Short mmCIF file of C-alpha atoms in Angstrom, two decimals:
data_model
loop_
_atom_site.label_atom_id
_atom_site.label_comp_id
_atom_site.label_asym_id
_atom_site.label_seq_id
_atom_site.Cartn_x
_atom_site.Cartn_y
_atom_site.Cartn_z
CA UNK T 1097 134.38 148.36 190.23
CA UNK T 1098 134.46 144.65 188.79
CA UNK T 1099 134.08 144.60 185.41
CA UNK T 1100 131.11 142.42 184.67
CA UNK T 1101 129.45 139.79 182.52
CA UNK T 1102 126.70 137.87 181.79
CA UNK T 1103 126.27 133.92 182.36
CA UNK T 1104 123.60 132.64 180.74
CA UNK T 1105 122.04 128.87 181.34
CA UNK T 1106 118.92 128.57 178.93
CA UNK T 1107 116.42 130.49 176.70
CA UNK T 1108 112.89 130.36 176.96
CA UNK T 1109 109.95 131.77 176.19
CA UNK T 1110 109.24 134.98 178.58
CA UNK T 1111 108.02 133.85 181.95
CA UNK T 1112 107.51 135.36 185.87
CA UNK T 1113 110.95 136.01 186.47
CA UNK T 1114 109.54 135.86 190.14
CA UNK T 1115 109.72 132.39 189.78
CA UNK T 1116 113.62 132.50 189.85
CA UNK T 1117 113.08 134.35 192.97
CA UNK T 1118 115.45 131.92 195.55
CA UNK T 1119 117.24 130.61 192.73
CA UNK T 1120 121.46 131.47 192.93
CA UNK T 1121 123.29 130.41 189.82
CA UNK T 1122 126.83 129.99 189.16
CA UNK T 1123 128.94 131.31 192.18
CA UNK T 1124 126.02 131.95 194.16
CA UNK T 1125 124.60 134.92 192.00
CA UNK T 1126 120.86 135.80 191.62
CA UNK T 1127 118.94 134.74 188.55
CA UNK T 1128 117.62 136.65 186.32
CA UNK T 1129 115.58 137.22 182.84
CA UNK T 1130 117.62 138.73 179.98
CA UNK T 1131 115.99 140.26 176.91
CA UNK T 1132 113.03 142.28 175.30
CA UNK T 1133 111.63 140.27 172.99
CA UNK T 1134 109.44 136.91 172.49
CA UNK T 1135 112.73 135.31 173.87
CA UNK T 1136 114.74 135.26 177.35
CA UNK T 1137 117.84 134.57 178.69
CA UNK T 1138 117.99 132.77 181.99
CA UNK T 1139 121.16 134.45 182.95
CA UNK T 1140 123.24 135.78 186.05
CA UNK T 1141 125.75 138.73 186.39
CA UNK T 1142 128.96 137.58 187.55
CA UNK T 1143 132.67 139.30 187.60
CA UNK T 1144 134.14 138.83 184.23
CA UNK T 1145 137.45 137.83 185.31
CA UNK T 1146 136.01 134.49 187.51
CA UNK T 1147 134.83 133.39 183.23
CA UNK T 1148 137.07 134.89 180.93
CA UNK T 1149 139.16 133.17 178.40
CA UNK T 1150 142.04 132.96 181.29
CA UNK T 1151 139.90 132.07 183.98
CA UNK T 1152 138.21 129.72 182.26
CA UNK T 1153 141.30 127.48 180.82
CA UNK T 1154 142.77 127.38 184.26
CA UNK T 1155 139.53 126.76 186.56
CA UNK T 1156 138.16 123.72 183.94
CA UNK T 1157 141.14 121.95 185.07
CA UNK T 1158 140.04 122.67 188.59
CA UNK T 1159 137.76 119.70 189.59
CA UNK T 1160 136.22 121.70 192.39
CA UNK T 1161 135.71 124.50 189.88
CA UNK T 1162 134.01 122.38 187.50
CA UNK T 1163 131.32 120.57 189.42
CA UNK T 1164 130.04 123.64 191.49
CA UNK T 1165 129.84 125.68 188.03
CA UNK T 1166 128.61 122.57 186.59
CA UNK T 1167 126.14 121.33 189.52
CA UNK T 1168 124.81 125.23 189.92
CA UNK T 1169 124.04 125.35 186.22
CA UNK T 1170 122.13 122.37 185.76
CA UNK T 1171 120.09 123.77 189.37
CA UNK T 1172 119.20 126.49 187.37
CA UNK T 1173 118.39 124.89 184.29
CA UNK T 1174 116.12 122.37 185.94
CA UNK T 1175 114.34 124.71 187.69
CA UNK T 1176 113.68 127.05 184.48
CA UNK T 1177 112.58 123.51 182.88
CA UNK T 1178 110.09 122.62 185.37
CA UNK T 1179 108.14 126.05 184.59
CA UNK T 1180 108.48 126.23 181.04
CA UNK T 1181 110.13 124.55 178.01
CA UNK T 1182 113.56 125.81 178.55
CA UNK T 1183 117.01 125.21 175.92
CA UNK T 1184 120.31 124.39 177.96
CA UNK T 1185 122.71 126.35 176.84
CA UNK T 1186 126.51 125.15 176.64
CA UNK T 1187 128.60 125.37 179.79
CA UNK T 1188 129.98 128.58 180.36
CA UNK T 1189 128.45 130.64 177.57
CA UNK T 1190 129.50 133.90 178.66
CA UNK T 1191 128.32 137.32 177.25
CA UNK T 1192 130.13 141.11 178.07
CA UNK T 1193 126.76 142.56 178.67
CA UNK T 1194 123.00 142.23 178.77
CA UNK T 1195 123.14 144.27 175.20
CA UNK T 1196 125.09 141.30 173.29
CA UNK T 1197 122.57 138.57 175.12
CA UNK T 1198 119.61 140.80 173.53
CA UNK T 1199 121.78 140.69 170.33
CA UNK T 1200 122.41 137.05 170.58
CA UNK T 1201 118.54 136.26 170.88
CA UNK T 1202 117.59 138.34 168.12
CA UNK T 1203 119.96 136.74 165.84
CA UNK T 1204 118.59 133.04 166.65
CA UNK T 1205 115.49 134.10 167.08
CA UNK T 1206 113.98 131.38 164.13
CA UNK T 1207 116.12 128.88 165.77
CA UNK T 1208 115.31 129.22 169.27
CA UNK T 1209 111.54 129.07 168.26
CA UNK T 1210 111.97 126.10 166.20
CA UNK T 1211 113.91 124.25 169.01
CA UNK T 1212 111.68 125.12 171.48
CA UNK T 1213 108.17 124.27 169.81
CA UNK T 1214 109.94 120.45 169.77
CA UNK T 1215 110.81 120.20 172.86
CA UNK T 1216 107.88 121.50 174.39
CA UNK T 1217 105.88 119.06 175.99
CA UNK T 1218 109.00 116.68 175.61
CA UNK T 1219 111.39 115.27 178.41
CA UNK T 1220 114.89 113.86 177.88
CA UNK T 1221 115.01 110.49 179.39
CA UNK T 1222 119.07 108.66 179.80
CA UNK T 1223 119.44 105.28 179.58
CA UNK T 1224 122.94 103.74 179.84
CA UNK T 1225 123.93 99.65 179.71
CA UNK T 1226 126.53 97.69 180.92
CA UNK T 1227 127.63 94.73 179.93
CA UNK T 1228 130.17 92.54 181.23
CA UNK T 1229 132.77 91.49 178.83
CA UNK T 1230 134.76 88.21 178.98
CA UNK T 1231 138.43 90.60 178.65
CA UNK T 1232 140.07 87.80 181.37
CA UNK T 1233 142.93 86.65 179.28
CA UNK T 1234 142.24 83.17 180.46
CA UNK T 1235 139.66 82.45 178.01
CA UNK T 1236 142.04 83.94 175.06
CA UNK T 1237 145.01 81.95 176.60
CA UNK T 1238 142.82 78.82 176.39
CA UNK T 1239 141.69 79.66 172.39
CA UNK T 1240 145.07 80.83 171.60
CA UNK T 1241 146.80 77.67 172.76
CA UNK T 1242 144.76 75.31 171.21
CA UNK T 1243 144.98 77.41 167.83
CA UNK T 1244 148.61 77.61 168.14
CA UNK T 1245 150.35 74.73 169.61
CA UNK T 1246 153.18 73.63 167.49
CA UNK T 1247 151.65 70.08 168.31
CA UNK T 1248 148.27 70.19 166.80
CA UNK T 1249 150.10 71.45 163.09
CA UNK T 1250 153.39 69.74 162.99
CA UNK T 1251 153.60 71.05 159.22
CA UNK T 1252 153.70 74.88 160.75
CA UNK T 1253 156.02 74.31 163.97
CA UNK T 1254 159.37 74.42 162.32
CA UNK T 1255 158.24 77.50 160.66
CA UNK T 1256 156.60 79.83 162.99
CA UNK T 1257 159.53 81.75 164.60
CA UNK T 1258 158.81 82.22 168.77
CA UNK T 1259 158.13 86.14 167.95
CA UNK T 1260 155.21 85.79 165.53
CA UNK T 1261 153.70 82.87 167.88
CA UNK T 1262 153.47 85.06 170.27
CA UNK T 1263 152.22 88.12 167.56
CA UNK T 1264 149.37 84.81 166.57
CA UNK T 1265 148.77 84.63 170.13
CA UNK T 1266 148.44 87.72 170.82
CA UNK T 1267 145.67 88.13 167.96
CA UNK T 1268 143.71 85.41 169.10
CA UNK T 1269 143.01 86.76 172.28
CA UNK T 1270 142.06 89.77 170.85
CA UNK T 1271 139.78 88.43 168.43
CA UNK T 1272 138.67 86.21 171.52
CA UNK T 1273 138.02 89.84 173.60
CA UNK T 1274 136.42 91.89 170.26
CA UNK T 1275 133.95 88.71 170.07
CA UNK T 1276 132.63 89.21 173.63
CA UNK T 1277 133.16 92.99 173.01
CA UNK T 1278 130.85 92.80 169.82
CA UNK T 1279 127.91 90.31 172.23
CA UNK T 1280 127.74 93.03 174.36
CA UNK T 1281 127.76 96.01 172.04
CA UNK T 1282 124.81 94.10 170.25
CA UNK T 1283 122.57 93.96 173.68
CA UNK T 1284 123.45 97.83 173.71
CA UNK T 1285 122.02 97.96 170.10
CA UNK T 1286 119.12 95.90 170.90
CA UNK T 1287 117.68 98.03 174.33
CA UNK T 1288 118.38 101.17 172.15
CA UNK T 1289 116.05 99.43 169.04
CA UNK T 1290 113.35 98.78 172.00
CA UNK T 1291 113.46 102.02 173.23
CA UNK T 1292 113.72 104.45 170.00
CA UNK T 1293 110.12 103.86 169.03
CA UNK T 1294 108.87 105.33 171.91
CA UNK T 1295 110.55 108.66 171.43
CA UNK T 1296 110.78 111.74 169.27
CA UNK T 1297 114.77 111.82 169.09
CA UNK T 1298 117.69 109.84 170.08
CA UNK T 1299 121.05 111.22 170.41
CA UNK T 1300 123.86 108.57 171.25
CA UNK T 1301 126.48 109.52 174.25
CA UNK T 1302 129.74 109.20 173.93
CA UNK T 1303 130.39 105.49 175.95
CA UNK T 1304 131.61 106.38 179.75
CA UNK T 1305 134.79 105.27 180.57
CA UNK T 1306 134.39 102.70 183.63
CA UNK T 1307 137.16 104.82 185.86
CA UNK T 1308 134.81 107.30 185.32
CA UNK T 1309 131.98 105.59 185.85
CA UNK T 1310 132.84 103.57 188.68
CA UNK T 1311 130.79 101.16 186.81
CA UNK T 1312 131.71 97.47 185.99
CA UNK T 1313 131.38 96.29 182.91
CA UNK T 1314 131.58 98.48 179.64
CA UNK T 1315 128.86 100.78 178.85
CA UNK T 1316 127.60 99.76 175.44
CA UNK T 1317 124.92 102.19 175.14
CA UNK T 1318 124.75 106.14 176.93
CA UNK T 1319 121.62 107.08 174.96
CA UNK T 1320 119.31 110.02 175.61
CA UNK T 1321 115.92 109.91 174.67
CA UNK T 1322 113.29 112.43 173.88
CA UNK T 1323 109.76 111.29 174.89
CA UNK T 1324 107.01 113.37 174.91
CA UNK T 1325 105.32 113.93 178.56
CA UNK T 1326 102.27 111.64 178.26
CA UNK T 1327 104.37 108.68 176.77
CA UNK T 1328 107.18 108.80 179.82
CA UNK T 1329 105.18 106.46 181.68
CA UNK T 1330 105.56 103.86 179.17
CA UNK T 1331 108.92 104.75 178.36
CA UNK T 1332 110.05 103.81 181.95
CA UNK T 1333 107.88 100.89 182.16
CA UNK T 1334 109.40 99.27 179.38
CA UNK T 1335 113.37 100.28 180.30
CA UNK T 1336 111.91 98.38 183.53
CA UNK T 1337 110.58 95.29 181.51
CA UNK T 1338 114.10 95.23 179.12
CA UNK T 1339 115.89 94.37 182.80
CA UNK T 1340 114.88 90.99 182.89
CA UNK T 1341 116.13 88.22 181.81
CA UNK T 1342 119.82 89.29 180.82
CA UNK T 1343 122.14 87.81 183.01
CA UNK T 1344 125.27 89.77 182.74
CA UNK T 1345 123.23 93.00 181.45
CA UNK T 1346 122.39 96.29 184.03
CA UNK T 1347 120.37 99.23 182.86
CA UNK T 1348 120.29 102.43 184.51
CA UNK T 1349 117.61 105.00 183.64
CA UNK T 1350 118.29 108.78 184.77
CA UNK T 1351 115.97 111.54 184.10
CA UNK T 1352 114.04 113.35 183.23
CA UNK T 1353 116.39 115.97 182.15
CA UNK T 1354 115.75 118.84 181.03
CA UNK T 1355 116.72 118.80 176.60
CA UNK T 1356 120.36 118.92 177.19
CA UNK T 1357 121.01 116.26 174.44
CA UNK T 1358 118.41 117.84 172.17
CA UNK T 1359 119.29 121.98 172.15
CA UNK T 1360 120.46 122.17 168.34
CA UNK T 1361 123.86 123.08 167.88
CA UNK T 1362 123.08 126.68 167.30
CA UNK T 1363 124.80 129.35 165.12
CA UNK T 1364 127.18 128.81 162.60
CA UNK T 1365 130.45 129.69 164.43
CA UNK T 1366 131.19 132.57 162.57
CA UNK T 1367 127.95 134.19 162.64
CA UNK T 1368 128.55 136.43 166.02
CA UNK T 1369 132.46 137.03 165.01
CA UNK T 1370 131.71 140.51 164.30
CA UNK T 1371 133.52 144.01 164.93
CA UNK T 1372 134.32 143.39 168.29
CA UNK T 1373 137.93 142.60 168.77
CA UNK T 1374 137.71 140.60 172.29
CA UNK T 1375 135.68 137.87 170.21
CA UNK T 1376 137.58 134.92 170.63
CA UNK T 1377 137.54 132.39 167.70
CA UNK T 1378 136.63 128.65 168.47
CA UNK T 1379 137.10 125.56 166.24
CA UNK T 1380 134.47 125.57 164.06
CA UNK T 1381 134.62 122.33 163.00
CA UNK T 1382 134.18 121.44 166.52
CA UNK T 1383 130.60 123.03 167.02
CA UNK T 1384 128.38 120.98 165.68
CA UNK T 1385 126.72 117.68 167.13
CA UNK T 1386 128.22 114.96 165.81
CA UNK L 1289 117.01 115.72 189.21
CA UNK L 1290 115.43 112.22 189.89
CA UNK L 1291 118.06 109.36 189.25
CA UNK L 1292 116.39 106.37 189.31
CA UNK L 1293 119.02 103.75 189.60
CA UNK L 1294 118.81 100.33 189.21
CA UNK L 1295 122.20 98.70 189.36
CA UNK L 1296 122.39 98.78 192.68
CA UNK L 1297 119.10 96.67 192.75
CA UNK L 1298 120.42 93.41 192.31
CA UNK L 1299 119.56 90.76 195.17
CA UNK L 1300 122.18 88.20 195.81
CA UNK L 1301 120.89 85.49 193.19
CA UNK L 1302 121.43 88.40 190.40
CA UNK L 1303 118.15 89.04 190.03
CA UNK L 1304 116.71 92.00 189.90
CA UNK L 1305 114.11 92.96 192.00
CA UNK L 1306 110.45 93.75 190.86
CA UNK L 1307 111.02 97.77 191.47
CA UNK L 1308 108.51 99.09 188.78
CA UNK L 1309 106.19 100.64 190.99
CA UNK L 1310 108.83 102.33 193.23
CA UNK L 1311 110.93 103.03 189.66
CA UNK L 1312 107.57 105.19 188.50
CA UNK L 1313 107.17 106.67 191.85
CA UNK L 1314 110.87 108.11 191.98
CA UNK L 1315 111.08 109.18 188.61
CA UNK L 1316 107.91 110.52 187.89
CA UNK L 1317 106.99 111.90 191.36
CA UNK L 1318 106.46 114.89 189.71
CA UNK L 1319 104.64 118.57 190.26
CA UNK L 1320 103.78 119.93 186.61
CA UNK L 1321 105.50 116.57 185.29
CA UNK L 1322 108.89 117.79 186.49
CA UNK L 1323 110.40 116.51 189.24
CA UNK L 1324 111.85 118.80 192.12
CA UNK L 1325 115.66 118.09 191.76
CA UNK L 1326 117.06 117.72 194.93
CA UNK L 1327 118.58 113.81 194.47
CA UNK L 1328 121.76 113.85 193.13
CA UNK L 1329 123.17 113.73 190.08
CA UNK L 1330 125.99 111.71 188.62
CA UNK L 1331 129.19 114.50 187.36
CA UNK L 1332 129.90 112.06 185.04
CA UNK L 1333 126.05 112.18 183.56
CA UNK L 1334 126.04 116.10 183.99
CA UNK L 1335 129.60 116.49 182.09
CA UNK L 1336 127.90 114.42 179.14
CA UNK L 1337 125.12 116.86 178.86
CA UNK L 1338 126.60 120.30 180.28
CA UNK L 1339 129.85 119.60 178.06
CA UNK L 1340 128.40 117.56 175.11
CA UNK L 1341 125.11 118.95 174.89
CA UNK L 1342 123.02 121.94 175.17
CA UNK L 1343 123.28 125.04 172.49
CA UNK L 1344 126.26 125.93 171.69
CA UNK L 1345 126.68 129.78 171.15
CA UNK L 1346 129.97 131.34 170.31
CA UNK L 1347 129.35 134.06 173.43
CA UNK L 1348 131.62 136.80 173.92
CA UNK L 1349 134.39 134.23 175.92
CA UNK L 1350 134.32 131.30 174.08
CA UNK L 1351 134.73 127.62 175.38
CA UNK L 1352 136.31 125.97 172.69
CA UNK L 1353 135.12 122.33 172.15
CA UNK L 1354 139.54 120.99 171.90
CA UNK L 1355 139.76 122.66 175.32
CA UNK L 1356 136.33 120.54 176.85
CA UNK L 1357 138.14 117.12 175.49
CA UNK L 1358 141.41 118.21 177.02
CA UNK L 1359 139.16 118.50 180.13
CA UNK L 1360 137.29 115.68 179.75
CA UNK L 1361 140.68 113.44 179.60
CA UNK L 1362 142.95 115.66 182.16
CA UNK L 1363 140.04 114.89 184.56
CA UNK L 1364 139.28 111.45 184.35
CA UNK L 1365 141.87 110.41 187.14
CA UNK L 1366 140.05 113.48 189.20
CA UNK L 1367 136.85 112.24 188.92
CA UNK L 1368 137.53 108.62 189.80
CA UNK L 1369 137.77 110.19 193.29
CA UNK L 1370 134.34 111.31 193.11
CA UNK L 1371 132.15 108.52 192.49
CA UNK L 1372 128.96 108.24 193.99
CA UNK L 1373 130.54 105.88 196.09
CA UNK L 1374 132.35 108.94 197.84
CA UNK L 1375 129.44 111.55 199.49
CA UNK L 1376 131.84 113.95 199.29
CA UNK L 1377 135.11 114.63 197.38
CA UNK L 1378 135.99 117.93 198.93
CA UNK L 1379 136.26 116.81 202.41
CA UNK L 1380 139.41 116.36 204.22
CA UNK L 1381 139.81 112.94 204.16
CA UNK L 1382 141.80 110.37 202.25
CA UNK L 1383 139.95 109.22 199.37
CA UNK L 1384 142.22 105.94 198.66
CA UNK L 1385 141.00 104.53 202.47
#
């Protein structure tokens, strides 16, 4: 028999499990409710070897892998989140049996609570902008030439060797690109000013890479928000009303997601490293927000 | 999953159009103030949340944060290929045409 484990995508509070009913989770398992207490695990059973430490190095490389695992959590997630206030747990949190989920919940118990009673009520809205930036080297050429033509400072042209010209170039194209850089970071900082009031909590994404993206123009903000319910209306109106008027600007509003950016960063790392041998040890430095 | 985008909104004098009322309408089309999420979602946006966010527990097979960068970087190239420009990534066909 397949030695087995438990996948778990969020914790709630205890709800009908019947809900979960057509659900199918990572790898097309059923979905079901871990734990006894005032707490649940949304979790699935699923054959330990498809998640353990091996699998799961090789697969996350696997592009395939990672989007079905990745595209049948967040199903499940966002279905849990559309009955109750529901923490996302990590990708791939993987437990060796429904005991050490129980065990799990009753040691974050406090925590759990706390993080759900604020995001109760609460949706997490993204809002990403792109701005163009002037990186053509045409404009840098133009700046760099004028700065640096042996003509315009006679005094400097017998001095200036060919390399460092080029070095002095060089700089004034980049300080020609970080100026445009630095216009368009400061729209980012401006729609993110607009929009914090209206929410509870910000947390600032890492900036998406345009090959990833497949978006022109650099993303100067990747912001989630945390708005409560009954403000979301006016959250959207005004991303909506920050689109005008900013040639050169796009906003893109996704959402609303369930707390992804806004699950706290839960235990300290060492806190489950207990007697069990087959505990593998993580960077600890690494699992925190930032 | 509602993903109200408006990039793709732009008419041809870069303007955006007025898209307010269908804006609230996708994204907060709602039952219980949650949207059904059937529209897709943007990898890229999931990775940011599934990989970045959420709690993170220590489990009993650990993810380890160094490994989700690696994955984050040895994928990038991958994932290019799987814009939302492309329905589908895992189809036989040639995703440079």
């Amino acid at each position: 028999m397949t030695e087995q484990a438990v996948y778990v995508y969020a914790v709630a509070r205890p709800f009908d499990a019947g809900a979960l009913e057509p659900l199918r989770g990572v790898d097309g398992t059923p979905v079901g409710l871990v734990g006894r207490g005032d707490l649940v695990a949304v979790a699935s059973h699923v054959p330990l070897h498809r998640f353990d430490e091996a699998a799961l190095k090789a697969n996350l490389e696997d592009l395939r892998w990672l989007e079905g695992v990745a595209r049948a959590h967040h199903a499940v997630v966002d279905a849990v989140a559309r009955h109750t206030a529901a923490l996302p747990l990590r990708l791939a949190t993987v437990y060796h049996s429904d005991e050490r989920v129980d065990t799990m919940l009753e040691q974050q118990r406090a925590a759990f609570g706390a993080a759900l009673d604020r995001i109760t009520g609460r949706l997490e809205w993204g809002v990403k902008v792109y701005a163009d930036v002037d990186s053509s080297p045409a404009s840098g050429t133009t700046a760099a030439a004028a700065a640096d033509d042996p003509a315009d400072d006679p005094a400097d042209a017998s001095a200036v060797s060919p390399g460092r010209a080029y070095l002095r170039r060089r700089q004034t194209q980049r300080q020609a690109r970080d100026r445009s850089w630095e216009q368009a970071a400061e729209v980012g900082r401006q729609v993110d000013a607009a929009l914090a009031p209206l929410a509870e909590d910000v947390r600032r994404h890492r900036a998406q890479d345009p090959k990833l993206s497949g978006q022109p123009g650099e993303n100067v903000l990747n912001a989630a928000y945390l708005v409560r319910k009954e403000d979301s209306d006016a959250f959207v109106a005004h991303v909506h009303e920050l689109l005008g008027d900013r040639p050169g600007v796009r906003v893109e509003l996704t959402g609303p997601w369930a707390p992804y950016s806004f699950a706290p960063a839960g235990e300290p790392a060492d806190a489950q490293h207990t007697t069990e041998p087959d505990v593998l040890e993580s960077d600890p430095a690494g699992q925190g927000r930032p | 999953m509602t993903r109200a985008t408006l990039v793709d909104r732009q008419d041809a004098d870069g303007h955006y159009a007025d898209r307010h009322d269908e804006l609230q309408a996708e994204s907060l089309r709602s039952d219980d103030d949650f949207p059904l999420a059937n529209r897709e979602v943007s990898l890229v946006d999931l990775l940011d949340r599934l990989l970045a966010g959420g709690v993170v527990l220590t489990g009993d097979v650990t993810l380890a944060i160094a490994d989700v960068d690696l994955v984050r970087i040895s994928l990038r190239a991958l994932i290019v290929s799987v814009r939302a420009d492309i329905p589908s990534p895992f189809q036989s066909r040639d995703p440079f045409q």
